[in-house]
């Protein structure tokens, strides 16, 4: 697996008050390795995993099945008391609203933090407690800062430019800025021990949280939830406010000056059906958790092992969704994540990822240029300006500026905007709502052609051939960071090529039928 989360031993910390900065052991791990030591702690902590073991051979961890497992059989049980679970603070009347780490983040500051900031500070507080922490064995097992040396946060601007994909580079810069803002907040309004927190510590905690946290908003007694529904790994932090560092970085990109925030939002309150214990979660920030053992499973899209919460045992339960044979690796799905999120959060790129997307940088400008050529004899620039105004009046501007393309197509709103720009004068002078769907083969063909030419231009901007990217990435002489950049570029090029092929196919079928058969829209 192409992951930067390699296993190094994180020592626990000096005890006493005031708390000290994190220190890391240089002594070798105990006999049997880090995984063996963690499994010993897990067993004593009440974590039950009868038919799996953690394999840390070659410094890459995965979960291996030690005996045949049938569908529906329990793989792992993790007591909630051994998790850092923000939901537990929400439903416990003795803790509701209170900070669990007053010496770092007093309640007033805690209440102002986003979920990932809360978990990061809480994790730091537990790490500094050393052996007094109830999750000390878990903290020993977590990767050290050195393990993140190839993580995107540590890439130089030149290395980020090698991605040839400005949205991801801009998201990384915003993540760096958010960590610095959190450090400033701790120093300005933190508790007695906040002054000793370093940027390195905070970056370490933030990367662990964003790469290992799970959603924990399961209904009381719910069983059989898929990994994607309950145990999906953490979403990216909420988007920054307008004109934040994220957007400024995006504006500096060489491909576009059109700004669109890339980072997905947290679930809305309506999305959070209920907290563990059955009471509604009153804040989406309280629905994330760090879960020892469960976060040792690697990702595979479509993995069917499912998580649920057992209220009687007060524990999270992972159940096999299909038979597993002895010796094979057991996976979970981190959710329907594209390669942008997988690389930024987990440090790897998934080949042929069915959930990957391409943020269409520069699409509005590209299509406007196509439209100008189409209207050269009938108004040209003035006609394009009029149509852009129609798009804005219908609220469809973001459907072009923030369009996320997949190998299957584009969002319906993007097609609507394309028809407004490229439709005939008669079509655009009538009922504009009709253009939500196909109205003529001629207009659809212009839209398909415009999107195909955009895909070609975008692939060219990413440089080189996909096969050459993959060949270099697989070379032993290729540095790890460049290999990751090449893998991402190859996957984006694959997506754009597959979309081009889909557009060619639908046009061919439509012309044979004499009418548009599909808009190649995402479901």
XYZ file of C-alpha atoms in Angstrom:
523
model
C 0.000 0.000 0.000
C 1.292 3.459 -0.884
C 0.836 4.928 2.560
C 2.945 7.417 4.436
C 1.548 6.067 7.741
C 4.529 3.816 8.453
C 4.982 2.237 11.835
C 7.312 3.941 14.267
C 7.079 3.737 18.035
C 5.562 6.768 19.742
C 6.809 6.845 23.311
C 4.686 8.195 26.020
C 5.423 11.383 27.704
C 6.997 12.813 30.730
C 4.516 12.849 33.553
C 3.853 15.618 35.999
C 2.681 19.175 35.985
C 3.234 21.342 34.105
C 3.018 19.089 31.048
C 6.011 18.794 28.745
C 6.338 18.743 25.000
C 6.121 15.354 23.341
C 9.267 13.240 23.273
C 9.847 10.099 21.212
C 11.698 6.985 22.167
C 14.803 5.890 20.289
C 14.740 2.434 21.851
C 13.652 -0.495 19.688
C 10.124 -1.850 20.049
C 9.537 -4.801 22.352
C 10.051 -8.342 21.132
C 7.299 -9.197 18.674
C 7.064 -5.640 17.337
C 4.848 -2.647 17.877
C 1.745 -4.495 16.695
C 2.318 -7.266 19.227
C 2.677 -4.732 22.040
C -0.501 -2.961 20.933
C -2.433 -6.220 20.745
C -1.362 -7.010 24.311
C -2.686 -3.649 25.505
C -5.865 -4.092 23.463
C -6.592 -7.427 25.085
C -6.117 -6.000 28.574
C -8.326 -3.036 27.609
C -11.234 -5.315 26.735
C -10.872 -5.085 22.949
C -11.906 -8.458 21.541
C -10.519 -9.592 18.181
C -10.503 -13.405 18.216
C -9.669 -14.122 14.572
C -7.500 -11.251 13.420
C -3.980 -10.004 14.016
C -2.103 -6.873 13.002
C 0.774 -7.539 10.634
C 3.466 -4.848 10.661
C 5.967 -6.589 8.409
C 7.994 -4.200 6.243
C 6.700 -1.315 8.393
C 3.280 -1.432 6.672
C 0.366 -2.417 8.876
C -2.617 -4.456 7.843
C -5.137 -6.752 9.486
C -4.800 -10.442 8.692
C -7.435 -13.121 9.322
C -5.991 -15.925 11.473
C -8.865 -18.394 11.039
C -11.748 -18.748 8.590
C -14.532 -16.230 9.252
C -18.129 -16.655 8.140
C -20.431 -13.882 6.996
C -21.995 -12.184 10.012
C -19.233 -13.277 12.381
C -17.747 -10.671 14.707
C -14.261 -9.503 13.750
C -13.664 -6.969 16.479
C -15.365 -5.427 19.546
C -14.040 -2.106 20.867
C -15.388 -0.710 24.168
C -16.519 2.860 23.805
C -14.543 3.721 26.954
C -11.339 2.963 25.041
C -12.214 5.473 22.291
C -11.838 9.219 22.115
C -15.471 9.767 21.171
C -16.866 13.274 20.861
C -20.374 11.822 20.775
C -19.864 10.422 24.279
C -19.341 13.957 25.547
C -22.582 15.070 23.903
C -24.805 12.402 25.437
C -23.270 12.298 28.925
C -25.067 14.957 31.015
C -22.051 15.247 33.294
C -19.785 16.118 30.355
C -22.069 17.871 27.859
C -20.391 21.012 26.581
C -17.366 20.651 28.852
C -13.823 20.264 27.607
C -12.180 16.909 28.463
C -8.781 18.644 28.458
C -9.120 21.930 30.363
C -5.374 22.379 30.810
C -4.958 22.602 27.033
C -8.337 23.863 25.793
C -10.651 25.346 28.438
C -14.357 24.886 27.767
C -14.751 28.371 26.314
C -12.066 27.697 23.699
C -13.193 24.085 23.225
C -16.697 25.255 22.273
C -15.272 27.336 19.425
C -13.274 24.490 17.830
C -14.249 22.304 14.892
C -14.509 18.538 15.403
C -11.028 17.793 14.029
C -9.480 20.485 16.229
C -11.223 19.102 19.322
C -10.052 15.579 18.666
C -6.511 16.782 17.939
C -6.263 18.689 21.219
C -7.856 15.828 23.157
C -5.395 13.346 21.633
C -2.466 15.587 22.613
C -3.790 15.822 26.164
C -4.064 12.028 26.432
C -0.588 11.557 24.935
C 0.860 13.907 27.547
C -0.749 11.930 30.365
C 1.532 9.011 29.564
C 0.690 5.785 31.415
C -2.107 7.528 33.290
C -4.120 7.634 30.072
C -6.660 4.842 29.567
C -5.562 4.659 25.931
C -1.808 4.675 26.551
C -1.268 1.439 24.608
C -3.107 2.896 21.641
C -0.995 6.057 21.749
C 2.191 3.948 21.822
C 0.963 2.269 18.634
C 0.219 5.479 16.732
C 2.732 6.646 14.113
C 5.301 9.230 15.207
C 5.837 12.559 13.398
C 8.631 10.946 11.376
C 6.033 8.617 9.886
C 4.419 11.571 8.095
C 7.586 12.735 6.371
C 6.069 12.078 2.941
C 2.639 13.428 3.870
C 1.382 16.311 1.766
C 1.659 18.773 4.662
C 5.454 18.520 4.454
C 5.699 18.897 0.684
C 7.372 22.000 -0.695
C 5.504 24.269 -3.088
C 7.576 22.812 -5.920
C 6.555 19.286 -4.918
C 2.885 20.278 -4.661
C 3.186 21.769 -8.158
C 4.211 18.309 -9.367
C 0.635 17.169 -8.684
C -0.429 19.395 -11.609
C -3.764 19.645 -9.812
C -4.256 23.029 -8.096
C -7.342 22.085 -6.023
C -5.400 19.561 -3.956
C -2.350 21.806 -3.596
C -4.618 24.626 -2.399
C -6.386 22.330 0.081
C -3.018 21.330 1.579
C -2.026 24.976 1.999
C -5.324 25.679 3.732
C -4.777 22.708 6.047
C -1.365 24.099 7.008
C -2.926 27.490 7.702
C -5.679 25.936 9.823
C -3.115 24.169 12.027
C -1.238 27.429 12.539
C -4.515 29.170 13.422
C -5.268 26.456 15.980
C -1.826 26.886 17.546
C -2.409 30.637 17.771
C -5.807 30.032 19.398
C -4.254 27.721 21.982
C -1.557 30.229 22.838
C -4.056 33.071 23.074
C -6.858 31.347 24.967
C -5.584 27.951 26.045
C -5.119 26.508 29.494
C -2.071 26.343 31.730
C -0.249 23.840 29.524
C -1.149 25.233 26.105
C 1.938 27.420 25.897
C 4.217 24.396 25.548
C 2.386 22.942 22.529
C 4.537 22.977 19.390
C 3.545 23.175 15.745
C 5.088 19.726 15.230
C 2.889 18.206 17.939
C -0.233 19.832 16.598
C 0.527 18.764 13.021
C 1.103 15.211 14.253
C -2.210 15.121 16.110
C -4.122 16.734 13.251
C -2.805 14.265 10.668
C -3.635 11.338 12.921
C -7.155 12.597 13.522
C -7.887 13.294 9.869
C -6.491 9.925 8.804
C -7.947 7.760 11.585
C -11.196 9.272 12.904
C -14.528 7.580 12.273
C -18.073 8.839 12.261
C -19.734 7.612 15.462
C -23.326 8.772 14.935
C -25.066 5.380 14.959
C -28.658 4.980 16.026
C -29.181 3.175 19.302
C -28.967 -0.559 18.713
C -28.364 -0.200 14.993
C -26.800 -3.308 13.508
C -25.281 -4.198 10.199
C -24.411 -0.644 9.178
C -21.852 -0.617 6.408
C -18.367 0.709 6.940
C -19.255 3.593 4.685
C -22.371 4.469 6.696
C -21.016 4.226 10.243
C -17.326 3.710 10.074
C -16.515 5.978 7.192
C -13.291 7.758 7.899
C -13.371 11.415 8.744
C -14.569 13.917 6.183
C -12.232 16.754 5.414
C -12.635 19.824 7.625
C -15.386 22.274 6.689
C -14.588 24.764 3.937
C -12.922 28.002 4.994
C -14.744 31.326 4.788
C -14.623 33.373 1.545
C -11.239 34.800 0.641
C -9.421 32.560 3.123
C -5.941 31.253 2.504
C -7.492 28.352 0.615
C -9.093 30.622 -1.943
C -6.059 32.878 -2.255
C -3.934 29.814 -2.999
C -6.468 28.695 -5.579
C -6.406 32.120 -7.237
C -2.641 31.814 -7.574
C -2.950 28.545 -9.510
C -1.711 28.590 -13.078
C -4.873 27.022 -14.482
C -7.659 29.320 -13.273
C -8.640 32.402 -11.342
C -12.106 30.992 -10.687
C -12.469 30.165 -7.000
C -14.329 27.133 -5.699
C -13.810 25.593 -2.271
C -12.930 21.935 -2.628
C -13.158 20.685 0.950
C -16.457 18.903 1.695
C -18.680 20.192 4.461
C -19.444 18.341 7.648
C -22.795 16.526 7.810
C -25.768 18.747 8.529
C -27.831 18.239 11.666
C -30.456 16.505 9.540
C -27.813 14.021 8.421
C -27.047 13.034 11.997
C -29.923 10.723 12.799
C -28.998 10.154 16.403
C -26.151 9.769 18.796
C -25.004 6.623 20.460
C -27.512 6.065 23.225
C -30.422 7.248 21.125
C -30.439 10.978 21.912
C -30.074 13.432 19.001
C -26.649 14.897 18.488
C -27.019 18.635 19.062
C -23.875 19.545 17.167
C -22.272 17.758 14.208
C -18.877 18.263 15.832
C -19.801 15.630 18.431
C -20.094 12.761 15.961
C -16.475 11.729 15.386
C -14.180 9.358 17.274
C -10.757 7.712 17.352
C -11.319 3.953 17.705
C -8.346 1.718 18.561
C -8.018 -1.458 16.481
C -10.757 -0.413 14.050
C -8.408 2.175 12.575
C -5.827 -0.534 11.808
C -7.873 -1.841 8.869
C -6.779 -0.729 5.433
C -9.146 0.723 2.858
C -10.724 -0.896 -0.160
C -13.615 0.638 -2.063
C -16.644 -1.615 -1.787
C -15.451 -3.422 1.346
C -18.506 -4.923 3.038
C -17.389 -5.434 6.639
C -19.884 -3.442 8.694
C -19.850 -1.585 12.013
C -22.616 -1.222 14.553
C -23.001 -0.129 18.160
C -24.021 -2.567 20.895
C -25.717 -0.482 23.628
C -25.701 -3.348 26.152
C -21.947 -3.832 25.800
C -21.350 -0.091 25.217
C -19.028 -1.066 22.387
C -18.463 -0.720 18.672
C -18.721 -4.017 16.795
C -17.175 -4.816 13.411
C -18.873 -7.704 11.624
C -17.775 -9.620 8.531
C -19.967 -8.757 5.558
C -18.731 -11.768 3.587
C -16.726 -14.925 4.318
C -12.996 -14.415 4.912
C -10.364 -17.083 4.606
C -7.402 -17.604 6.873
C -4.363 -15.586 5.776
C -6.197 -12.966 3.755
C -6.335 -9.289 4.620
C -9.550 -7.855 6.054
C -10.562 -4.405 4.827
C -13.051 -1.713 5.602
C -14.184 1.148 3.404
C -13.125 4.615 4.521
C -16.221 5.870 2.710
C -16.855 6.948 -0.863
C -13.677 9.012 -1.090
C -11.931 10.166 -4.225
C -8.177 10.182 -4.611
C -7.918 13.829 -3.534
C -9.114 12.899 -0.042
C -7.271 9.558 0.048
C -3.956 11.220 -0.766
C -4.415 14.229 1.506
C -5.737 12.270 4.489
C -4.213 8.795 4.160
C -1.196 9.182 1.896
C -2.103 6.817 -0.922
C -3.809 6.804 -4.315
C -6.296 4.074 -5.208
C -6.048 2.785 -8.765
C -9.325 2.836 -10.723
C -11.070 4.425 -7.747
C -14.815 4.390 -8.570
C -15.361 7.438 -6.345
C -12.671 9.626 -7.861
C -13.560 12.978 -9.386
C -11.867 15.855 -11.182
C -12.589 19.413 -10.109
C -12.951 21.106 -13.499
C -10.481 23.962 -13.099
C -11.019 26.561 -15.822
C -14.168 24.974 -17.284
C -16.156 28.269 -17.391
C -13.397 30.002 -19.363
C -12.966 27.034 -21.692
C -16.666 26.750 -22.526
C -17.029 30.525 -22.873
C -14.260 30.453 -25.496
C -16.069 27.656 -27.342
C -19.292 29.688 -27.197
C -17.571 32.807 -28.578
C -16.405 30.802 -31.574
C -19.950 29.499 -32.069
C -21.465 32.993 -31.975
C -18.764 34.768 -33.954
C -21.300 35.780 -36.590
C -24.094 36.553 -34.138
C -23.001 38.814 -31.316
C -19.889 37.022 -30.116
C -18.715 38.464 -26.799
C -21.991 40.271 -26.085
C -24.016 37.084 -26.553
C -21.687 35.094 -24.291
C -21.936 37.809 -21.636
C -25.740 37.686 -21.851
C -25.780 33.926 -21.416
C -23.365 34.016 -18.507
C -25.797 36.444 -16.905
C -28.614 33.942 -17.410
C -26.516 31.231 -15.781
C -25.830 33.464 -12.783
C -29.485 34.498 -12.514
C -30.458 30.827 -12.186
C -27.775 30.196 -9.562
C -25.857 27.861 -11.888
C -22.499 29.657 -11.748
C -21.039 27.176 -9.227
C -22.237 24.290 -11.428
C -19.556 25.336 -13.901
C -16.927 26.869 -11.609
C -17.071 23.946 -9.134
C -18.044 21.132 -11.502
C -16.792 17.742 -10.332
C -16.388 15.428 -13.293
C -16.274 11.663 -12.978
C -15.623 8.911 -15.481
C -19.419 8.551 -15.645
C -20.216 12.160 -16.472
C -20.970 15.523 -14.908
C -23.618 16.831 -12.483
C -27.007 17.715 -13.943
C -26.521 21.393 -13.081
C -23.337 21.457 -15.165
C -25.226 20.186 -18.214
C -27.921 22.795 -17.646
C -25.286 25.558 -17.631
C -23.586 24.124 -20.729
C -26.887 24.175 -22.646
C -27.431 27.780 -21.640
C -24.032 28.707 -23.065
C -24.146 26.535 -26.181
C -27.840 26.199 -27.006
C -29.457 27.820 -30.036
C -30.796 31.359 -29.830
C -34.353 29.990 -29.906
C -33.678 27.529 -27.065
C -32.110 30.179 -24.862
C -34.888 32.672 -25.599
C -37.646 30.361 -24.421
C -38.382 28.523 -21.184
C -34.940 28.136 -19.614
C -36.163 25.395 -17.286
C -36.510 23.152 -20.358
C -32.744 23.192 -20.691
C -32.420 21.089 -17.543
C -32.871 18.217 -19.985
C -31.850 17.611 -23.580
C -33.819 19.691 -26.094
C -32.016 18.972 -29.360
C -29.325 16.680 -30.728
C -27.425 19.663 -32.126
C -27.120 21.397 -28.739
C -26.207 18.168 -26.952
C -23.510 17.490 -29.539
C -22.018 20.946 -28.922
C -22.035 20.296 -25.172
C -20.441 16.880 -25.568
C -17.772 18.318 -27.872
C -17.019 21.182 -25.476
C -16.569 18.812 -22.547
C -14.435 16.449 -24.636
C -12.139 19.297 -25.676
C -11.910 20.370 -22.020
C -10.862 16.839 -21.008
C -8.118 16.869 -23.661
C -6.868 20.273 -22.509
C -6.890 19.212 -18.859
C -4.949 16.030 -19.611
C -2.391 18.040 -21.569
C -2.026 20.464 -18.636
C -1.179 17.511 -16.394
C 1.741 16.648 -18.676
C 2.957 13.472 -20.305
C 1.303 10.147 -21.004
C -0.475 8.161 -18.282
C 1.559 5.004 -18.957
C 4.800 6.966 -18.670
C 3.648 8.390 -15.327
C 2.925 4.916 -13.958
C 6.190 3.464 -15.265
C 8.219 6.199 -13.560
C 6.200 5.910 -10.337
C 6.961 2.178 -10.155
C 10.677 2.705 -10.653
C 12.778 2.066 -7.561
C 14.710 5.240 -8.394
C 11.605 7.410 -8.153
C 11.435 9.406 -4.870
C 8.305 8.594 -2.805
C 6.766 12.062 -3.110
C 7.182 12.224 -6.857
C 5.771 8.688 -7.122
C 2.621 9.782 -5.307
C 2.288 12.851 -7.540
C 2.655 10.701 -10.645
C 0.106 8.199 -9.378
C -2.426 10.956 -8.770
C -1.813 12.467 -12.192
C -2.182 9.065 -13.831
C -5.526 8.477 -12.120
C -6.850 11.927 -13.080
C -5.808 11.311 -16.679
C -7.513 7.916 -16.607
C -10.729 9.518 -15.382
C -10.640 12.199 -18.093
C -9.888 9.636 -20.807
C -12.785 7.431 -19.692
C -15.117 10.431 -19.660
C -13.998 11.342 -23.194
C -14.751 7.794 -24.335
C -18.192 7.906 -22.705
C -18.981 11.173 -24.475
C -17.883 9.772 -27.841
C -20.012 6.665 -27.287
C -23.170 8.558 -26.339
C -22.841 10.866 -29.327
C -22.419 7.916 -31.670
C -25.489 6.160 -30.288
C -27.503 9.366 -30.373
C -26.677 10.137 -33.986
C -27.696 6.637 -35.007
C -30.986 7.101 -33.160
C -31.478 10.625 -34.505
C -32.060 12.025 -31.002
C -30.095 12.572 -27.782
C -30.139 9.360 -25.750
C -28.270 10.483 -22.650
C -26.690 13.512 -21.040
C -23.957 11.366 -19.447
C -25.031 12.744 -16.071
C -23.816 11.399 -12.764
C -26.487 9.491 -10.820
